[in-house]
Short mmCIF file of C-alpha atoms in Angstrom, two decimals:
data_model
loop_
_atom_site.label_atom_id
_atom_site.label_comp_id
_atom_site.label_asym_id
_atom_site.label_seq_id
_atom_site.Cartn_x
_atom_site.Cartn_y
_atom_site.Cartn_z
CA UNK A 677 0.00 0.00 0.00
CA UNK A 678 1.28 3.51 -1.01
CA UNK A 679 2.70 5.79 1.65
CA UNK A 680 2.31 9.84 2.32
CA UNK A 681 2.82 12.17 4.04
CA UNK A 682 0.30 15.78 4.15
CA UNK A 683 1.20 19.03 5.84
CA UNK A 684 -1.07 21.28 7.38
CA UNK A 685 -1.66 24.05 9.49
CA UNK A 686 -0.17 23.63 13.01
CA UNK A 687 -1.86 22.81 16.18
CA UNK A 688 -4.42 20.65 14.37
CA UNK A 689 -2.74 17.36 14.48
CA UNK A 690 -5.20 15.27 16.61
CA UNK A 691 -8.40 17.04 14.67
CA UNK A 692 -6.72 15.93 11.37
CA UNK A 693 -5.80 12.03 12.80
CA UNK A 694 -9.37 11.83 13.75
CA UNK A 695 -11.01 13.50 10.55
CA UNK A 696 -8.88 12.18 7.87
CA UNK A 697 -9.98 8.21 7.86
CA UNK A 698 -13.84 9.37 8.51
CA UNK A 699 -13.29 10.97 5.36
CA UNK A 700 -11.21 9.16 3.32
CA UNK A 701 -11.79 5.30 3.36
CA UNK A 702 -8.65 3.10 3.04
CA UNK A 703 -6.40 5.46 5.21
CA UNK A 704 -4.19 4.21 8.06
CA UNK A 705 -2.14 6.52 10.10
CA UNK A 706 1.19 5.55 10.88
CA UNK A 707 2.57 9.02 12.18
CA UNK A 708 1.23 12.17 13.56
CA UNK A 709 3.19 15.81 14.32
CA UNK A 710 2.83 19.08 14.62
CA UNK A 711 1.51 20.11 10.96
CA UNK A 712 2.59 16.41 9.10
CA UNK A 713 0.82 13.55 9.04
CA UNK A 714 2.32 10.16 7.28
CA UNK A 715 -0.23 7.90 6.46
CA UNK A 716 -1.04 5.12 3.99
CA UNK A 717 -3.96 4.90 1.57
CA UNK A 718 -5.10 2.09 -0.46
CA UNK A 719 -7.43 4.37 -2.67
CA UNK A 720 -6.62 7.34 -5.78
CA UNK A 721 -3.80 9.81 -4.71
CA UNK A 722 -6.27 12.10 -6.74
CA UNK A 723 -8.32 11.91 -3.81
CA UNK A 724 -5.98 13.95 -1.16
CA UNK A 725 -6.57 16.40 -3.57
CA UNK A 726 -10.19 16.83 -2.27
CA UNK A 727 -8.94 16.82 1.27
CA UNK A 728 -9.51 20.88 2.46
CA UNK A 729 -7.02 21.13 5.12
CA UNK A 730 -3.99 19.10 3.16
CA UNK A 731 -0.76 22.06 1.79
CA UNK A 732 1.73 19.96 0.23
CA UNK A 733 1.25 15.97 -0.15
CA UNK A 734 4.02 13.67 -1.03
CA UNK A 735 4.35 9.94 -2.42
CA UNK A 736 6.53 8.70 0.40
CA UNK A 737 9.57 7.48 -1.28
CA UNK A 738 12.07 6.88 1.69
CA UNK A 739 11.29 7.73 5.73
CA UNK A 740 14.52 7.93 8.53
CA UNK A 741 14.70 8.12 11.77
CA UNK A 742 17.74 9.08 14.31
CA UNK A 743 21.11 8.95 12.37
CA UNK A 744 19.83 8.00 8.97
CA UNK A 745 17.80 11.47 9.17
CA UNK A 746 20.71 13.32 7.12
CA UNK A 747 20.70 14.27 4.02
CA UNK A 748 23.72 12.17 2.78
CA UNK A 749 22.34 9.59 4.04
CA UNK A 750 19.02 9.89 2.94
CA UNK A 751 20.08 10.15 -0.87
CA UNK A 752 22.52 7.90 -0.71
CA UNK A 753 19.55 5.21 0.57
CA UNK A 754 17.59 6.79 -2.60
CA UNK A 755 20.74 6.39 -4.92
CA UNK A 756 21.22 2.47 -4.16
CA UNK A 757 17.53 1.39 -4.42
CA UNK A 758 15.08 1.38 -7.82
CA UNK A 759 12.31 3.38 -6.90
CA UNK A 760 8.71 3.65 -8.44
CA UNK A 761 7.77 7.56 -8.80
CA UNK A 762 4.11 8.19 -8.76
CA UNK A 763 4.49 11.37 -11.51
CA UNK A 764 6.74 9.69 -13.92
CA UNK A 765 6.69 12.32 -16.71
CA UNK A 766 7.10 15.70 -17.15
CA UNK A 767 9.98 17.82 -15.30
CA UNK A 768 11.33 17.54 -11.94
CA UNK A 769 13.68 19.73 -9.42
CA UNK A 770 15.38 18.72 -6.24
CA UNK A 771 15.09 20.58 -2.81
CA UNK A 772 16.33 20.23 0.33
CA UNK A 773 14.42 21.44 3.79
CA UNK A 774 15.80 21.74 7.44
CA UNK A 775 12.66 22.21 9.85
CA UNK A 776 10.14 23.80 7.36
CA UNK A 777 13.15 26.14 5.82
CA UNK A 778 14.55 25.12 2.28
CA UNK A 779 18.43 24.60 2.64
CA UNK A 780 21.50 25.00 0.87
CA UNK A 781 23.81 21.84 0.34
CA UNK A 782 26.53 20.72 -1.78
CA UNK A 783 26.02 20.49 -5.32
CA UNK A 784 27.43 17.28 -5.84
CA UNK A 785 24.76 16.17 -3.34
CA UNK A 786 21.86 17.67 -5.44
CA UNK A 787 23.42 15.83 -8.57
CA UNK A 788 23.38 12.96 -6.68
CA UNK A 789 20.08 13.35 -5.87
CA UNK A 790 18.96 14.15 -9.40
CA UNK A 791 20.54 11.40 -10.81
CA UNK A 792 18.88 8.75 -8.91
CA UNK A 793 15.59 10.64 -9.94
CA UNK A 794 16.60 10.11 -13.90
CA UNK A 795 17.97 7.03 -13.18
CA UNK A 796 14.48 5.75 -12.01
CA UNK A 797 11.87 7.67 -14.37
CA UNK A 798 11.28 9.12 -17.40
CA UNK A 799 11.53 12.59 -15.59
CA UNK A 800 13.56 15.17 -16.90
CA UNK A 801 15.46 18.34 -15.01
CA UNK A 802 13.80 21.67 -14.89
CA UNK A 803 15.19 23.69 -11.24
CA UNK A 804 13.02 27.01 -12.43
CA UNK A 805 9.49 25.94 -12.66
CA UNK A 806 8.98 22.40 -12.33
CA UNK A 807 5.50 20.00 -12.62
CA UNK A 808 6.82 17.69 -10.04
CA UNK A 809 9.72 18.15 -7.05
CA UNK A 810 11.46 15.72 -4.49
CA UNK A 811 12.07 16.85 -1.33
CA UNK A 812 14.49 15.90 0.73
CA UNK A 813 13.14 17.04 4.44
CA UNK A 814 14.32 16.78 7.79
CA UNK A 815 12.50 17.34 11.13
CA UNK A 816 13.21 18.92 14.14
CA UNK A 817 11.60 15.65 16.07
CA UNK A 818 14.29 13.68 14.83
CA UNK A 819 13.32 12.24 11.34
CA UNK A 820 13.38 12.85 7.90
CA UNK A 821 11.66 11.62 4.78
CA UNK A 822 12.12 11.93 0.96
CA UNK A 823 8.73 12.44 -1.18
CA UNK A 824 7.43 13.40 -4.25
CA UNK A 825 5.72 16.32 -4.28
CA UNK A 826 2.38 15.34 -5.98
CA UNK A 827 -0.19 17.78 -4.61
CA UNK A 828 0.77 21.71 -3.39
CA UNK A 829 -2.31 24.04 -2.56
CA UNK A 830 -1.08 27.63 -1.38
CA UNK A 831 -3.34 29.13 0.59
CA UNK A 832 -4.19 33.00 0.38
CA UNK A 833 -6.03 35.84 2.18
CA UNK A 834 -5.82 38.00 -1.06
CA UNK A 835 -9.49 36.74 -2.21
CA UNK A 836 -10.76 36.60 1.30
CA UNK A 837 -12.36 39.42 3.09
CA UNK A 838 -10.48 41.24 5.97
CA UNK A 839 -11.07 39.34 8.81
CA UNK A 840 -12.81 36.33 7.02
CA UNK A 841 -12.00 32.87 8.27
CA UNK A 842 -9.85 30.82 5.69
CA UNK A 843 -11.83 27.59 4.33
CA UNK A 844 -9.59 25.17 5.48
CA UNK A 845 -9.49 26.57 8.93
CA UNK A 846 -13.18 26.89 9.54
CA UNK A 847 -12.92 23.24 8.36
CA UNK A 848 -10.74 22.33 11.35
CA UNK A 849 -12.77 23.91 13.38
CA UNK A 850 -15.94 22.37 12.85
CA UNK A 851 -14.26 19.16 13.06
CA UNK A 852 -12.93 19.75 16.44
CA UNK A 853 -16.66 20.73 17.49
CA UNK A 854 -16.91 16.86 17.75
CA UNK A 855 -20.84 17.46 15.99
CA UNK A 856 -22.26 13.64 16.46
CA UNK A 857 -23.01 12.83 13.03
CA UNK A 858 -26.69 11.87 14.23
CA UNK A 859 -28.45 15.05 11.97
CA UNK A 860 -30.36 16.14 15.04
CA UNK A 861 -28.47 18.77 16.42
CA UNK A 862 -29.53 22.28 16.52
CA UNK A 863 -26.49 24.46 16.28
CA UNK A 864 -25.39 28.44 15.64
CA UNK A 865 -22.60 30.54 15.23
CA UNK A 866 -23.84 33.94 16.32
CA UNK A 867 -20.79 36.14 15.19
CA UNK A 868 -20.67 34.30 11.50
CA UNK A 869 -19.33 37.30 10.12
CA UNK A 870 -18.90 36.81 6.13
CA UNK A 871 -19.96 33.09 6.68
CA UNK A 872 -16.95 30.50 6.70
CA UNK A 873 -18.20 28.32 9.67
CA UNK A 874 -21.98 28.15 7.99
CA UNK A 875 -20.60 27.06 4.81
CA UNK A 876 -18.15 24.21 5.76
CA UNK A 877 -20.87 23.08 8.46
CA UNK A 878 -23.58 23.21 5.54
CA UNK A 879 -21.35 21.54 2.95
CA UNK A 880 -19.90 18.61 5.54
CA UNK A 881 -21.60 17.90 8.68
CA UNK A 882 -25.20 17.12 9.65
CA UNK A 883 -27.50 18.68 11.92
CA UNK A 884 -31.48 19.56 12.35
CA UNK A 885 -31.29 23.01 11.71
CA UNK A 886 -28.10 25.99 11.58
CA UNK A 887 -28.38 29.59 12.81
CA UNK A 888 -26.23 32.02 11.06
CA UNK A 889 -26.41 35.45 12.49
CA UNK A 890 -24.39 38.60 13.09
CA UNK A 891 -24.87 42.65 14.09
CA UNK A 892 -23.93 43.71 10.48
CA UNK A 893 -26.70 43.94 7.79
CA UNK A 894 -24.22 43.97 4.97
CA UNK A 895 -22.13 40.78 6.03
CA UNK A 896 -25.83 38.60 6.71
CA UNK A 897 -27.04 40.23 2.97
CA UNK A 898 -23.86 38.39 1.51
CA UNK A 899 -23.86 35.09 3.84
CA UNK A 900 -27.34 35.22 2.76
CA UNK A 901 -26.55 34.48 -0.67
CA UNK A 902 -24.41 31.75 -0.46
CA UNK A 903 -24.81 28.78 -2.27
CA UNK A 904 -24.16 26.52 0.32
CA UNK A 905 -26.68 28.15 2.35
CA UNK A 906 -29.28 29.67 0.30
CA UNK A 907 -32.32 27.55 -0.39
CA UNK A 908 -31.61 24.87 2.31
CA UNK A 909 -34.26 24.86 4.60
CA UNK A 910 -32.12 23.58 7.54
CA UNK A 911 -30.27 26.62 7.21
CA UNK A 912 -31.68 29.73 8.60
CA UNK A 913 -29.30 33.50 8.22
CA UNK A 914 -30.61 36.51 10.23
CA UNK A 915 -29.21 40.16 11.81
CA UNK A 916 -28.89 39.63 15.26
CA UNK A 917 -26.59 41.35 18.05
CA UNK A 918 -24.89 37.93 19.88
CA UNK A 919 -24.48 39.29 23.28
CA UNK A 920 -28.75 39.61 23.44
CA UNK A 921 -29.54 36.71 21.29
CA UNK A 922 -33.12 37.62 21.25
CA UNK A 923 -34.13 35.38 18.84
CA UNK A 924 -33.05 32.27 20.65
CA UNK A 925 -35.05 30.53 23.08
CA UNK A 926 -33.46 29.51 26.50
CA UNK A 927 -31.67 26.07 26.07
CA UNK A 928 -32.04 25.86 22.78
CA UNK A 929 -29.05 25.07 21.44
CA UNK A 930 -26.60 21.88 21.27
CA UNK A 931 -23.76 23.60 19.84
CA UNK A 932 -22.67 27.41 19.57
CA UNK A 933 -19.39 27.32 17.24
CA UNK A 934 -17.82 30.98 16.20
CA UNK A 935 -15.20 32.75 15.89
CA UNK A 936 -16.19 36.06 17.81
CA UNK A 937 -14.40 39.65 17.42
CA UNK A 938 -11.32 39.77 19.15
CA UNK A 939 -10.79 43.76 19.68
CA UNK A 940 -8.06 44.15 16.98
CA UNK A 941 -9.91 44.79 13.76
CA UNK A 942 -13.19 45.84 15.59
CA UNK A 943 -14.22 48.74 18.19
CA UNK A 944 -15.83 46.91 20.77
CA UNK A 945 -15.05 48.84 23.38
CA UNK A 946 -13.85 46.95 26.96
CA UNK A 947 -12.83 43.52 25.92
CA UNK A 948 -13.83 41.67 29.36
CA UNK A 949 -17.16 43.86 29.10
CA UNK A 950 -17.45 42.24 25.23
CA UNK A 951 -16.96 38.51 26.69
CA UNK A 952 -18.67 38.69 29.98
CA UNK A 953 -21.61 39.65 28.41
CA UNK A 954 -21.29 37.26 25.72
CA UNK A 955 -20.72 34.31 28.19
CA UNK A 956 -23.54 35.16 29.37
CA UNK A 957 -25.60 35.16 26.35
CA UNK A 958 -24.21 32.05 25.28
CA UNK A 959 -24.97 30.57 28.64
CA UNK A 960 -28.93 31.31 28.43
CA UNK A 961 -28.82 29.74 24.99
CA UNK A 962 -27.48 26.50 25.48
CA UNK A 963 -28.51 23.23 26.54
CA UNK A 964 -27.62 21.65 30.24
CA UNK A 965 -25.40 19.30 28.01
CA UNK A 966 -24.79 21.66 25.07
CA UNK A 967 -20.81 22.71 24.01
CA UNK A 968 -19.16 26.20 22.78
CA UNK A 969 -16.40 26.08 20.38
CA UNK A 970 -14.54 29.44 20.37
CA UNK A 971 -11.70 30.93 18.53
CA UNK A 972 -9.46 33.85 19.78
CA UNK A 973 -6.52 35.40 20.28
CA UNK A 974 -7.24 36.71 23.44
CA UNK A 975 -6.31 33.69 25.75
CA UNK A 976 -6.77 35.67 28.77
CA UNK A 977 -9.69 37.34 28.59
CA UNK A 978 -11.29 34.49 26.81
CA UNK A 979 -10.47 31.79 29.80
CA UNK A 980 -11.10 34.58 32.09
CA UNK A 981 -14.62 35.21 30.94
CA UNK A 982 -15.65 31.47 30.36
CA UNK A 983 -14.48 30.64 34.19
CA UNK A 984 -16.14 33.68 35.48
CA UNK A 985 -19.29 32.21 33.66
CA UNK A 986 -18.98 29.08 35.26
CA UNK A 987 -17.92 27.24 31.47
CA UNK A 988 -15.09 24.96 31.73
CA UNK A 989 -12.45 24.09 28.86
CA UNK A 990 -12.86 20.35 28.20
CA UNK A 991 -10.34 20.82 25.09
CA UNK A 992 -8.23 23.43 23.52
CA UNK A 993 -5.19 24.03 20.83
CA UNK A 994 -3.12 26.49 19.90
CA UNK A 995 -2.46 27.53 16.05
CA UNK A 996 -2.08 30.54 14.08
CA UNK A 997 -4.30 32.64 12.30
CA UNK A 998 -3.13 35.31 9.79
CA UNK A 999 -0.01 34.96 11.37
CA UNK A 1000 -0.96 35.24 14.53
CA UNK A 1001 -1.33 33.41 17.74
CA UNK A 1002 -4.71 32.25 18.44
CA UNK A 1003 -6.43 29.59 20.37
CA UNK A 1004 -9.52 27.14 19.64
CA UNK A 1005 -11.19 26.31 22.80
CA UNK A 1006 -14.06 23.68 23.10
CA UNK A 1007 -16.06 24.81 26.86
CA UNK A 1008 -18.98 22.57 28.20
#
């Protein structure tokens, strides 16, 4: 069975160990870090393609641990064995990458390294703009692998809306709501904003019915007109200010799920004002049993305004968002 191994963003490794064999039939996992998983999968490497939160996938062609986890030795293993590459035609480029930073080495040891590759395919050389690439990369945990680079998705804020929630990362985060699966769960995400969490909850998860809401007209008019939620009559979008909730009825809800302002692209005046009454809110709305998935940046104030509410944090990660440090907190 064909190996790989999938990068991603960081902090989400036990979220993407869980979600990736509901989703993908015929996966095993045989390694999980911060950002990389190495797996094997029995099924259509086209198929990783479809997987949201996957950056760069590679056909596993060699994996070291402990002192064979140097480059030398890694294409010197490559060099002495006939190897099967999964892109076979086209061009091809060698690189080289210490902990997540590409690195310079000796070019007899890139030759080296490119010969085995034409040795073993039908490849040919191209180091400016490539189809495929082999990288040779080596971890700070204390392994190293070589792959072929078969799959690269570069993610970008330029088409997004300042502020709006990345696909793959609203993704995540609906996957780490643990949502059962049963399709009777009522759930909302009260500060939806330009709509992320809606749409990946609409196009992958099951529930009874989803809430969209949010204080500004001109965001709901847009959510409003997505595709993934327009029409669906389990989906319901409406202007509403979060910290009254008005339109909810007490324990209501199973699930709140958002990704609220945090004070540094918004006027929202006192921060611990903001959460404490939004705690509070969130508290009236939800079920005895029911969960509250939150993303922020402000750890503090966040885990100061859940405890103060009497929530407590029954799981939590850390990641970055936009480049910054932020935290995803699941509080029962």
């Amino acid at each position: 069975m064909a190996e790989f191994i999938s990068s991603f963003i960081t902090g989400f490794q036990d979220v993407v160990a869980a979600d990736l064999p509901a989703r993908l039939k015929g996966v095993k996992i045989l390694g999980v870090y911060d950002g990389l998983i190495h797996y094997s999968y029995s099924g259509n490497s086209r198929d990783l393609e479809k997987i949201i939160y996957f950056n760069n996938t590679f056909f596993l062609l060699k994996f070291m641990k402990g002192k064979g986890a140097s480059f030398p030795a890694m294409v010197g293993a490559i060099a002495s064995e006939k190897k099967y590459y999964l892109i076979n035609k086209g061009t091809f480029r060698v690189r080289f990458v210490q902990e997540n930073q590409f690195a310079k080495v000796d070019k007899a040891l890139v030759r080296k390294a490119e010969d085995a590759v034409l040795n073993n395919s039908k490849l040919k050389i191209d180091r400016v703009s490539p189809e495929t690439e082999i990288w040779y990369s080596i971890r700070r945990e204390g392994f190293g692998f070589c792959g072929q680079l078969i799959s690269k998705r570069e993610f970008t804020e330029k088409n997004l809306n300042k502020g709006e929630l990345r696909p793959e990362i609203a993704y995540l985060i609906c996957s780490f709501a643990g949502i059962s699966g049963s399709g009777e769960e009522v759930l909302a995400d009260p500060f939806c904003g330009y709509g992320s969490i809606p749409v990946q909850l609409a196009k992958k998860f099951r529930f009874k019915k989803l809430y969209a809401s949010d204080i500004d007209e001109e965001k709901i008019q847009m959510v409003s007109q997505k595709k993934q939620l327009a029409g669906n009559d389990s989906v319901e979008v409406f202007v509403q200010d979060a910290l009254k909730a008005e339109k909810f009825a007490d324990k209501s809800l199973d699930l709140v799920i958002t990704d609220p302002p945090w004070g540094y692209y918004e006027d929202i005046g006192d921060i611990n004002k903001f959460y404490a009454q939004m705690f509070a809110s969130f508290r009236r709305i939800l079920k005895d049993d029911g969960r509250l998935v939150i993303l922020s940046a402000r750890k503090e104030e966040i885990e100061k305004a859940a405890s103060d509410a009497k929530f407590s944090i029954e799981n939590s990660l850390h990641t970055l968002v936009n480049g910054k440090k932020a935290s995803l907190y699941l509080f029962v």
